[in-house]
C-alpha positions as a Markdown table, in Angstrom:
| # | Residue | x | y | z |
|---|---|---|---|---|
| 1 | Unk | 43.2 | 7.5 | 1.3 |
| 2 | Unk | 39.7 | 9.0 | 2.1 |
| 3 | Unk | 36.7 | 7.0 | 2.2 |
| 4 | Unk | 34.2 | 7.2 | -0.7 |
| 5 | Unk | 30.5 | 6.0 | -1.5 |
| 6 | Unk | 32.5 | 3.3 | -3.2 |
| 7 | Unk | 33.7 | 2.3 | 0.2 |
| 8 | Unk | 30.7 | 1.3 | 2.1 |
| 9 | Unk | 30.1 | -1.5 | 3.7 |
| 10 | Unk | 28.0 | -1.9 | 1.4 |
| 11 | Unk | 27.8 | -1.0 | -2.1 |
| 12 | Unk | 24.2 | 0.9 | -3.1 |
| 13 | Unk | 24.1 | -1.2 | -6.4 |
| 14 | Unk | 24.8 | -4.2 | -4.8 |
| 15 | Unk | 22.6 | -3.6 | -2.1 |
| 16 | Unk | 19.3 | -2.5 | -4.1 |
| 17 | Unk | 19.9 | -5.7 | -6.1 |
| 18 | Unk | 19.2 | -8.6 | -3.1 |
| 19 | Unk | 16.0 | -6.1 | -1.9 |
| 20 | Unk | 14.5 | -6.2 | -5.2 |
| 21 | Unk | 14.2 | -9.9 | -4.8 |
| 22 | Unk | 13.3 | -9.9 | -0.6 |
| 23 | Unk | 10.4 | -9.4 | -1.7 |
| 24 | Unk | 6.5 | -9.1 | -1.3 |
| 25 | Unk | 4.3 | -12.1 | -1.3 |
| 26 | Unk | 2.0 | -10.0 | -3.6 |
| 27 | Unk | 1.8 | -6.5 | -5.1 |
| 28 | Unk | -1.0 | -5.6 | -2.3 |
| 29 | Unk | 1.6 | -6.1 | 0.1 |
| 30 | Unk | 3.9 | -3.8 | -1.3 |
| 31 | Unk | 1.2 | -1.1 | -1.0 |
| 32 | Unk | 0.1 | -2.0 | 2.2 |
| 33 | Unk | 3.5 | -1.1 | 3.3 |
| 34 | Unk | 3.2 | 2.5 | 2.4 |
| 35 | Unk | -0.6 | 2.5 | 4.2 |
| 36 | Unk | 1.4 | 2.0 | 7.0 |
| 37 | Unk | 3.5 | 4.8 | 6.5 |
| 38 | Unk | 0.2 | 6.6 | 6.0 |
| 39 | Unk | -1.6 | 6.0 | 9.1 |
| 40 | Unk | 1.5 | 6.4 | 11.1 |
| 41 | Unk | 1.4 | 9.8 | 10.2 |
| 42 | Unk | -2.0 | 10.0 | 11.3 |
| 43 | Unk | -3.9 | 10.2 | 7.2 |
| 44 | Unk | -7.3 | 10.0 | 7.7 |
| 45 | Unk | -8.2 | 9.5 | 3.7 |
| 46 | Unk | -5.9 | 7.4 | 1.7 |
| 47 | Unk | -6.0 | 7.3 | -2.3 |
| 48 | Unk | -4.4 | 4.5 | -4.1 |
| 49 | Unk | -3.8 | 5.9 | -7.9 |
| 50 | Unk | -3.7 | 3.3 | -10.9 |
| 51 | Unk | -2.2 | 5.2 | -14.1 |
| 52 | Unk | -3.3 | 3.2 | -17.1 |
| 53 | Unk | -1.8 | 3.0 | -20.8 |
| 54 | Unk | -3.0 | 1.3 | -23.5 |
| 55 | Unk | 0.1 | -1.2 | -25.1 |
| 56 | Unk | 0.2 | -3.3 | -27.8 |
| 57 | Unk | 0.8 | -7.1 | -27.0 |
| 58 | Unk | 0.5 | -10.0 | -29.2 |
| 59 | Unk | -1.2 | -7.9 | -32.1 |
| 60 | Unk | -3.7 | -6.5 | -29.7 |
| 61 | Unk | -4.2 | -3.7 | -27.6 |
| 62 | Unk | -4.2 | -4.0 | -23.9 |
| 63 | Unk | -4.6 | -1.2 | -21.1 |
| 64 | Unk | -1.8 | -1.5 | -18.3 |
| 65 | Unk | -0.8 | 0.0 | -15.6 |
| 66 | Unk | 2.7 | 2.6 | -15.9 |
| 67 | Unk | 2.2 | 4.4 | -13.0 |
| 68 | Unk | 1.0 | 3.7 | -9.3 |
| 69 | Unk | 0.6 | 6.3 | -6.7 |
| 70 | Unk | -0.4 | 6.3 | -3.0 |
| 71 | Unk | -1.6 | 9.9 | -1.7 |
| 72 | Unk | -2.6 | 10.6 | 1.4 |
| 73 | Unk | -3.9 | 13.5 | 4.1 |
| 74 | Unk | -1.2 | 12.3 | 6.9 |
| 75 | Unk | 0.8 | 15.3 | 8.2 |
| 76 | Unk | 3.5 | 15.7 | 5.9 |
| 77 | Unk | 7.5 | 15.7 | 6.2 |
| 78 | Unk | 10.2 | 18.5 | 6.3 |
| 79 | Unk | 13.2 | 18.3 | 4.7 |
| 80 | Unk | 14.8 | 15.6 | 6.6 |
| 81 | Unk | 12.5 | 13.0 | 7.2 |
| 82 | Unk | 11.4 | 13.0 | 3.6 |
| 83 | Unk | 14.8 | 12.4 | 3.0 |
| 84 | Unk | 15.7 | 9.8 | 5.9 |
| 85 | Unk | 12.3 | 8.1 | 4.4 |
| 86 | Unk | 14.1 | 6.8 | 1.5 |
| 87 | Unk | 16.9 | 6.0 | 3.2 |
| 88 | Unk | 17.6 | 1.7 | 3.7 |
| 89 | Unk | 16.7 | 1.3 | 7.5 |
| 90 | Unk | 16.4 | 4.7 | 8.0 |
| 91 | Unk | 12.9 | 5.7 | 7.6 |
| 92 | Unk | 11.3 | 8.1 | 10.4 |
| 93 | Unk | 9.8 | 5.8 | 13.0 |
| 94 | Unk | 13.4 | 3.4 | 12.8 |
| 95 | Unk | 13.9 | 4.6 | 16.1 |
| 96 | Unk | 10.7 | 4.3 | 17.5 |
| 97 | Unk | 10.0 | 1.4 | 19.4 |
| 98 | Unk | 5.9 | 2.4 | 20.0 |
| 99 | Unk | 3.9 | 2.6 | 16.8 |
| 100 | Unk | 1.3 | -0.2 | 17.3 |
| 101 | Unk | 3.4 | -2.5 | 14.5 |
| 102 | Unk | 3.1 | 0.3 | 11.9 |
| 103 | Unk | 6.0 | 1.3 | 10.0 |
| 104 | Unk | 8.8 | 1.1 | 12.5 |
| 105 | Unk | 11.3 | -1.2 | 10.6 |
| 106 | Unk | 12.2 | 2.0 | 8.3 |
| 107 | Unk | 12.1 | -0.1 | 5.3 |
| 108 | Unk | 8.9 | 0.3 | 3.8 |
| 109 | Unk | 9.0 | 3.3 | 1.6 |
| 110 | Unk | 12.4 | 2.4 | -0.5 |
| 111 | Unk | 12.0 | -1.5 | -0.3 |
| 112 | Unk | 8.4 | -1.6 | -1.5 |
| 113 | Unk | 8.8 | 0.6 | -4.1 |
| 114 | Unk | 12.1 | -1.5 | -5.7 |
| 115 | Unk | 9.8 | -4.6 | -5.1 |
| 116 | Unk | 7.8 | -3.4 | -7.9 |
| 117 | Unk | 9.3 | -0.4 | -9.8 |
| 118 | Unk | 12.1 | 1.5 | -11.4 |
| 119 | Unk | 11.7 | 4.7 | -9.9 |
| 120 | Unk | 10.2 | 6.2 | -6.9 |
| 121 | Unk | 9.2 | 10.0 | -6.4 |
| 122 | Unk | 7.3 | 11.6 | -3.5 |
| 123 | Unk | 6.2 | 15.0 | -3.1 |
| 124 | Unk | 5.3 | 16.3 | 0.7 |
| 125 | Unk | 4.1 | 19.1 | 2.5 |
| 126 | Unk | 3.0 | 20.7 | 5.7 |
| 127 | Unk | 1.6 | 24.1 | 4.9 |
| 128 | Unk | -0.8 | 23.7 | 1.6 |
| 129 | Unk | -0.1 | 21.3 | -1.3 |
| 130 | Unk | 1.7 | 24.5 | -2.9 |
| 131 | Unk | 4.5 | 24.1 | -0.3 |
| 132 | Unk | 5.2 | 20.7 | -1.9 |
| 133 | Unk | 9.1 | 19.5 | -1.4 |
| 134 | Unk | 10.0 | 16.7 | -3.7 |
| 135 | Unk | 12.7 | 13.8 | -4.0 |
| 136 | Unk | 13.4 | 10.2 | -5.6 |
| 137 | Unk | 15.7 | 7.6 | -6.2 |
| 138 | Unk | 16.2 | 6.1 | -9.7 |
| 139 | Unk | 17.2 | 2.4 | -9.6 |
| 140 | Unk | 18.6 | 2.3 | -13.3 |
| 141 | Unk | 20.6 | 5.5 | -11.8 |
| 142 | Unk | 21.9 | 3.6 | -8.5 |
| 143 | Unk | 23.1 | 0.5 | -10.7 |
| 144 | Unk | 24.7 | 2.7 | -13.0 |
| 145 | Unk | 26.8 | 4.5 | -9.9 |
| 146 | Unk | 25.5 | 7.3 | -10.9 |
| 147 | Unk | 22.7 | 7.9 | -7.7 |
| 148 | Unk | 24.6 | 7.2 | -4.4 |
| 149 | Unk | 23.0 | 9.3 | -2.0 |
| 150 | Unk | 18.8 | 10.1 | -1.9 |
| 151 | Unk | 18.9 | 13.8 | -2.8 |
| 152 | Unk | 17.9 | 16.8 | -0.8 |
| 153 | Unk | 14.6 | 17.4 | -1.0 |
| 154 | Unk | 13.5 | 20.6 | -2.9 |
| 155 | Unk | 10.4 | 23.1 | -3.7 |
| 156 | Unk | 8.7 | 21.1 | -6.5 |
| 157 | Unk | 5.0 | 20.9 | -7.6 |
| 158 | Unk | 2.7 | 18.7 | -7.2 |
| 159 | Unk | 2.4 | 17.4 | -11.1 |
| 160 | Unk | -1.5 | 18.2 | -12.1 |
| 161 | Unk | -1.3 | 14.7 | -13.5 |
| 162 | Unk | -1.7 | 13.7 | -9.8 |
| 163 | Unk | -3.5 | 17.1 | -8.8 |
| 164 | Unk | -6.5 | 15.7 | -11.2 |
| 165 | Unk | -6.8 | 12.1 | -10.4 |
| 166 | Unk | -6.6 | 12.5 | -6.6 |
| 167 | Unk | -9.2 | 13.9 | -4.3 |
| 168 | Unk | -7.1 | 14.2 | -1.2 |
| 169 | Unk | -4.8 | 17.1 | -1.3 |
| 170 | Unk | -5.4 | 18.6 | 2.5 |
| 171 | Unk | -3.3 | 21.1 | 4.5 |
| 172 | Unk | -0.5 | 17.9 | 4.9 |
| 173 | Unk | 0.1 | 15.2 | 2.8 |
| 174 | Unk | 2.5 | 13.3 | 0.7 |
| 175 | Unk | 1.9 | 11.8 | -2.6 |
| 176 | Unk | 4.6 | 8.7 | -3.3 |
| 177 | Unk | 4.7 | 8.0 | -6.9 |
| 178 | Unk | 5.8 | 4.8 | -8.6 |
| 179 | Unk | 6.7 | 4.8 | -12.0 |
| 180 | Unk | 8.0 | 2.0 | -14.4 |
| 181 | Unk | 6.6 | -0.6 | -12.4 |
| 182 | Unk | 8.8 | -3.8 | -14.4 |
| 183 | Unk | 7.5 | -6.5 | -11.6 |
| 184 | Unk | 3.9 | -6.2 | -11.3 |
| 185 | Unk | 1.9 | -9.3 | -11.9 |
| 186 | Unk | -1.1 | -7.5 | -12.3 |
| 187 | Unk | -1.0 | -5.8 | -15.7 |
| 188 | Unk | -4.3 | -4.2 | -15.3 |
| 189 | Unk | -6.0 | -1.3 | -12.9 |
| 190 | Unk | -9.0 | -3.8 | -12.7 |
| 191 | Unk | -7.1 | -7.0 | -11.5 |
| 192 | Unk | -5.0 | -4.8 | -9.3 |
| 193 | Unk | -7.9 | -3.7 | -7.6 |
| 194 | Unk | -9.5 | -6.4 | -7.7 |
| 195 | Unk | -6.7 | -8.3 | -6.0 |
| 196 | Unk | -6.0 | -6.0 | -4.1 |
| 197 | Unk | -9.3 | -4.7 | -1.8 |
| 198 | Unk | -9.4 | -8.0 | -0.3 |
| 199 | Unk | -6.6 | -8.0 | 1.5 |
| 200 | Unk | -6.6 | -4.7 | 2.2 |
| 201 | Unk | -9.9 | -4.6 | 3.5 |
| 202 | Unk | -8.5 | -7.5 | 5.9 |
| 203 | Unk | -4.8 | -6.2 | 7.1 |
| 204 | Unk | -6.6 | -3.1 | 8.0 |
| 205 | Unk | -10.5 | -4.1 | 8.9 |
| 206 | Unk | -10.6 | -2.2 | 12.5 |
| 207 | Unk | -9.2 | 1.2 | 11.0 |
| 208 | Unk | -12.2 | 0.7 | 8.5 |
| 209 | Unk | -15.0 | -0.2 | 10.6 |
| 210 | Unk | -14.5 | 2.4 | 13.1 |
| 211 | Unk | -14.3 | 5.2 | 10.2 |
| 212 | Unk | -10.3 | 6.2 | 11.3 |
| 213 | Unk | -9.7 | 5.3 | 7.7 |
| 214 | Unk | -10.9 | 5.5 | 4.1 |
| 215 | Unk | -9.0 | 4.2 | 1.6 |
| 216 | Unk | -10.2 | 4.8 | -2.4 |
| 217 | Unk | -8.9 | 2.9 | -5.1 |
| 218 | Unk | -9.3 | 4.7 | -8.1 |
| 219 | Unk | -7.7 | 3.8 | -12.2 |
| 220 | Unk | -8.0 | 6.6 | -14.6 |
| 221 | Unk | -6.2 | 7.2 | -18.1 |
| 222 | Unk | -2.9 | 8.4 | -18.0 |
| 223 | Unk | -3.4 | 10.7 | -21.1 |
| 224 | Unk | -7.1 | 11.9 | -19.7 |
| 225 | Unk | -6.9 | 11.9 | -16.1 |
| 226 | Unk | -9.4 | 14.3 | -16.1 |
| 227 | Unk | -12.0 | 11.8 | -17.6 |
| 228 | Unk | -13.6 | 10.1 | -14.5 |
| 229 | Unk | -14.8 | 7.2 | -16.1 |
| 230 | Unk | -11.6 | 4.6 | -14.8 |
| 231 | Unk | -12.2 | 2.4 | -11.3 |
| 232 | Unk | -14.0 | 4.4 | -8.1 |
| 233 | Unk | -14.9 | 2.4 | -5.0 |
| 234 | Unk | -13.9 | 2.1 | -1.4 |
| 235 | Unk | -11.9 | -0.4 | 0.2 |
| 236 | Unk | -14.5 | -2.5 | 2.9 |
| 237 | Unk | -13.8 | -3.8 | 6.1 |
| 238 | Unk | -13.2 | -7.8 | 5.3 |
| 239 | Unk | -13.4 | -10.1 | 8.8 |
| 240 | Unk | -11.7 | -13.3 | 8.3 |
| 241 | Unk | -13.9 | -14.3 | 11.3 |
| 242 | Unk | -16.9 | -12.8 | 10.3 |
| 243 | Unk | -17.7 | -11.7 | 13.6 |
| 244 | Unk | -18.3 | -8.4 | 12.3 |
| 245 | Unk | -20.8 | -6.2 | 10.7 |
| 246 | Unk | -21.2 | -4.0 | 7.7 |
| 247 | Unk | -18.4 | -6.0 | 5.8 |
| 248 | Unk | -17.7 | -6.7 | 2.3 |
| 249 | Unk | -19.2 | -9.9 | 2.8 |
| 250 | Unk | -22.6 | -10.3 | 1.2 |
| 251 | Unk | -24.0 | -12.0 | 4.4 |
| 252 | Unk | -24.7 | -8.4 | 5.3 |
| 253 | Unk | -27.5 | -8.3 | 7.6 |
| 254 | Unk | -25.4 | -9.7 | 10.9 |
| 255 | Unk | -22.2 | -11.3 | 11.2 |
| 256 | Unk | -22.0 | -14.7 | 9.2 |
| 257 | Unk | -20.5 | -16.9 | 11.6 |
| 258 | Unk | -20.2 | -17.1 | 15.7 |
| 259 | Unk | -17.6 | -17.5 | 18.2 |
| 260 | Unk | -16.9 | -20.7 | 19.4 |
| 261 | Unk | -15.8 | -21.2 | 22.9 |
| 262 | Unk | -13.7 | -18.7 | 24.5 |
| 263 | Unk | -10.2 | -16.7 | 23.3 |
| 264 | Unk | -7.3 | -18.6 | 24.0 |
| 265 | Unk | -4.3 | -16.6 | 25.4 |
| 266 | Unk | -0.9 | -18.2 | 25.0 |
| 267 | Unk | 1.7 | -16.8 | 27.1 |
| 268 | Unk | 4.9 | -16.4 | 25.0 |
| 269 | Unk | 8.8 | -14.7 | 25.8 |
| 270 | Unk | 10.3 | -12.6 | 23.2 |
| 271 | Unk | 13.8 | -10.6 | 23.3 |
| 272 | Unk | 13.7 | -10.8 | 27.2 |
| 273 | Unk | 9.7 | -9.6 | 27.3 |
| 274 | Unk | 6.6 | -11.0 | 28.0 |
| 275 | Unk | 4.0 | -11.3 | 25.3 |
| 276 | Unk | 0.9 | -12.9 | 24.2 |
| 277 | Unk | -1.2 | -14.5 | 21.3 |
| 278 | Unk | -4.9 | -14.8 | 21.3 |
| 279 | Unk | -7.0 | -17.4 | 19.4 |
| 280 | Unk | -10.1 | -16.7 | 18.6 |
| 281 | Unk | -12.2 | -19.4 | 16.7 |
| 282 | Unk | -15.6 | -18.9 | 15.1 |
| 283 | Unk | -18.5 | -21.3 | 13.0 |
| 284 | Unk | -20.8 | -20.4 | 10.4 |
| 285 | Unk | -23.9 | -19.5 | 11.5 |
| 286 | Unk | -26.7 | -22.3 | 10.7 |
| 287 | Unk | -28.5 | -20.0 | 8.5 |
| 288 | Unk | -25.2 | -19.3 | 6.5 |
| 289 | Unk | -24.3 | -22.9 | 6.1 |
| 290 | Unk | -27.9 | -24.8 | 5.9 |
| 291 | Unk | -29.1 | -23.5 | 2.8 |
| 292 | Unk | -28.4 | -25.7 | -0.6 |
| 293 | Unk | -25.4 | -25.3 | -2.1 |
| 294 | Unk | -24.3 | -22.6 | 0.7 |
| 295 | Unk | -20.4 | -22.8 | -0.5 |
| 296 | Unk | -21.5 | -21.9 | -4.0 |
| 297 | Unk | -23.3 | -19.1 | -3.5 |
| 298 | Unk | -21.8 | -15.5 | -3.1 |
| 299 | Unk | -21.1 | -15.1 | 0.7 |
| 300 | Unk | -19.6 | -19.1 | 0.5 |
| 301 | Unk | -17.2 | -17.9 | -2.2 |
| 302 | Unk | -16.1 | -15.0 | -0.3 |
| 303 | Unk | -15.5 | -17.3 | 2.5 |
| 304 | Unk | -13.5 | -19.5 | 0.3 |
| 305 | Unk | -11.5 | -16.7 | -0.8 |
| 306 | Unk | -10.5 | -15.9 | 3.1 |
């Protein structure tokens, strides 16, 4: 008897069922898995996209977010990697074993989208926006057995839903839309970004700092995305070890605290190869920490928050 889908080792419903719950410690992880993707495709500008709704809940209206999108100006994908990039451990950089800790597991893409959402779809191109190929995967559709396979990716446009609210549609790019997001413990655009820059600015500080990255976080109304009056800003640089300059941190005139001693560099083996981790400890300044009530005021909360 020929082997089916139904054969697998294993099973697509089974399988999307245990990733849903391997989970991200936080939405903001989720994303920060598909910045990765980003800026290993070398994306200069990166937009993250909150679609908002008003609902009704408990006899009073509420605004919400139904849709999240993450666009960026990277350099695109044909055919095949688009659709190897919503493949399970098959993602384009699976086989690369050099890309600096970014996106090389080839999981990020499907697994981060599942962690939060129903359905994933993601336009790309390489020659102009209007060059657009598109594909998805439908969760409800995999547990159903009806959605076995991530469907060739075809000539599609770009929704002007999208085409409105983002700002970064370059010569390249790809646009991954999540929609029915049924996990998300932020209900609102605000508390998502608000939740979310911080770490954000943190995971990806150096890319900030030294201007390789920008990355916009922007709410609008789902039925007016034209109407520009939802969230704008820029995600800042945040230094845990506020050893740098020009941060989000309010201590913004020089870096709040100071190294102590030197780096540490522990020697450690891994798989066969030598590695190693370096410590770096730094103090608050005295000027930082002298001052009444230092841990109250707004560069000592944003310390406590780190």
């Amino acid at each position: 008897m020929p082997a089916t889908a139904e054969h697998g080792i294993v099973p697509a419903h089974f399988a999307v069922k245990g990733m849903r719950r391997s989970g991200y410690r936080n939405p903001a992880y989720a994303i920060s898995s598909l910045i990765d993707n980003s800026l290993g495709a070398g994306a200069s500008n990166i937009e993250v996209l909150c679609g908002e709704r008003e609902i009704q809940l408990d006899y009073r209206p509420v605004r919400s977010i139904r849709k999240l999108a993450i666009l960026d100006d990277g350099n695109g994908m044909d055919p095949e990697t688009l659709r190897k990039a919503l493949q399970f451990g098959n993602g384009p950089h699976f086989e690369l074993e050099h890309q600096n800790g970014l996106a090389k597991f080839g999981v990020g893409l499907p697994n981060s989208s599942f962690s939060l959402c129903r359905r994933v779809d993601v336009w790309s191109w390489q020659d102009g926006v209007q060059e657009a190929l598109h594909t998805h995967l439908d969760l409800d559709a995999i547990l159903d057995k009806e959605m076995s396979s991530v469907p060739y990716p075809t000539p599609k446009p770009v929704p002007e839903l999208w085409r409105r609210a983002g700002d970064t549609f370059d010569k390249s790019g790809t646009l991954v839309v999540w929609s029915n997001p049924d996990r998300l413990i932020w209900k609102s655009a605000r508390g998502f970004v608000r939740k979310s820059e911080g770490l954000l600015g943190r995971v990806y500080r150096r890319f900030l700092a030294d201007g390789r990255v920008q990355i916009r976080m922007h709410s609008f109304d789902l039925d007016a995305p034209e109407q520009r009056d939802g969230i704008d800003k820029y995600v800042e640089a945040n230094d845990p070890l506020y050893l740098m300059e020009d941060t989000s941190c309010p201590f913004k005139e020089e870096p709040m605290f100071e190294q102590w001693g030197s780096t540490y560099e522990i020697p450690i083996s891994r798989g066969g190869e030598e590695d190693e981790v370096r410590v770096t400890v730094s103090v608050a300044k005295e000027e930082a920490r002298s001052m009444p009530q230092a841990g109250a005021k707004e560069h000592g909360r944003h310390a406590a928050k780190n």
